[in-house]
């Protein structure tokens, strides 16, 4: 049997559909965010990263790096096994307390990634609720979709951020049926925000539980970095808050936070928690340092918003097709997978600017884009250079510009 034939056929299919992915070989330079070395086929080159989800540059913050090095030096590297086998190490206990406090909840539970926390968190919760109906936003992340699928219970999809549709489904389900509403607070490809207050109103009125993914908001929104729910004053009304340590907190890992009973039940039943090695102590200490810092420092959040607003303004004024976004995400519409990839390659090779192309299945076909994520450390000069490079690329690829006059208005 020629097994490699199966793999080659699968890869050929991706090439044919024009969505085969290539990753650049990058090495970030600590203390010089967003600068990095690109190990290109022609040798190392300096580049500027414009698409990192280390949104606030905390992955290079001296307090965070210091905590990681100090803990690794003191206690070593790995966790030594699953928590069922090897027990719970102290930095993990401290991190869970920090996260519960961040979200104003009784408890939190850590997983090895945000992906795992959604996948095993949603599926375990729904399995523990007899006859549960999951109501899931149409644009939920793949990790949530997998969690819903693995729950094995009935699910219904409501139109993206459409509270009227959600209400219809809640009414149709009836008051006696247990219901779990699952959505994100900030959708990372379009940069739009869920109407969390209205979703909480509906959940309370129709007796549903709420599960909100704050992966693209924790650290960045709310007075202490608790996310959109904190910013909107509804954190206490949401039953389960899920987040990552891998984006604004600059580390790795995911978590859910909520009532002590809910967390204890997930801890006791979730396969994605029970059967996998815990996060290493050094990662936990680093994440705790990042969360603590962002609870009291607003500089990063304010500067982040300022840089995102400036980037949008400069690109808009240049006539570039910035898609409207209420948040720090700056999506630039391309609408063609090949041109999107070409634009990304040209930016990297000719201008030393790294922006990954975003193609199907991450976004719908025909809505391919460059997803730009300015950080607090993208200075004015870098933003200007980005606009100039994009204009050159747009012209070379024959991509349409918006009427500059209109864009400036
Ligand atoms: N939830 C959303 C909305 C995401 O975009 C992602 C990943 O980018 C995840 C969850 C998974 O988080 P992590 O990268 O920590 O696995």
Coordinates of C-alpha atoms and ligand atoms in Angstrom, one line a residue, residues 113-115 118 141 143 184 213 215-216 244 246-247 253, ligand 1:
X113 CA -3.9 26.0 25.8
X114 CA -6.9 28.1 25.1
X115 CA -7.9 25.6 22.4
X118 CA -12.7 25.5 25.0
X141 CA -13.7 29.8 16.9
X143 CA -12.0 25.2 19.5
X184 CA -16.8 35.1 22.0
X213 CA -14.4 33.2 25.2
X215 CA -9.2 35.0 24.3
X216 CA -8.7 38.2 22.3
X244 CA -5.7 32.4 27.1
X246 CA -0.8 33.0 25.0
X247 CA -1.8 36.3 23.6
X253 CA -2.0 28.0 28.4
Ligands
LIG1 N1 -10.4 31.0 21.1 C1 -10.2 31.9 20.1 C2 -11.3 32.8 19.8 C3 -9.0 31.9 19.4 O1 -8.8 32.8 18.4 C4 -8.0 31.0 19.8 C5 -6.7 30.9 19.1 O2 -6.2 31.8 18.4 C6 -8.2 30.1 20.8 C7 -9.4 30.2 21.5 C8 -7.2 29.2 21.2 O3 -6.3 29.8 22.2 P1 -4.8 29.2 22.3 O4 -4.0 29.9 21.2 O5 -4.4 29.6 23.7 O6 -4.8 27.8 22.1

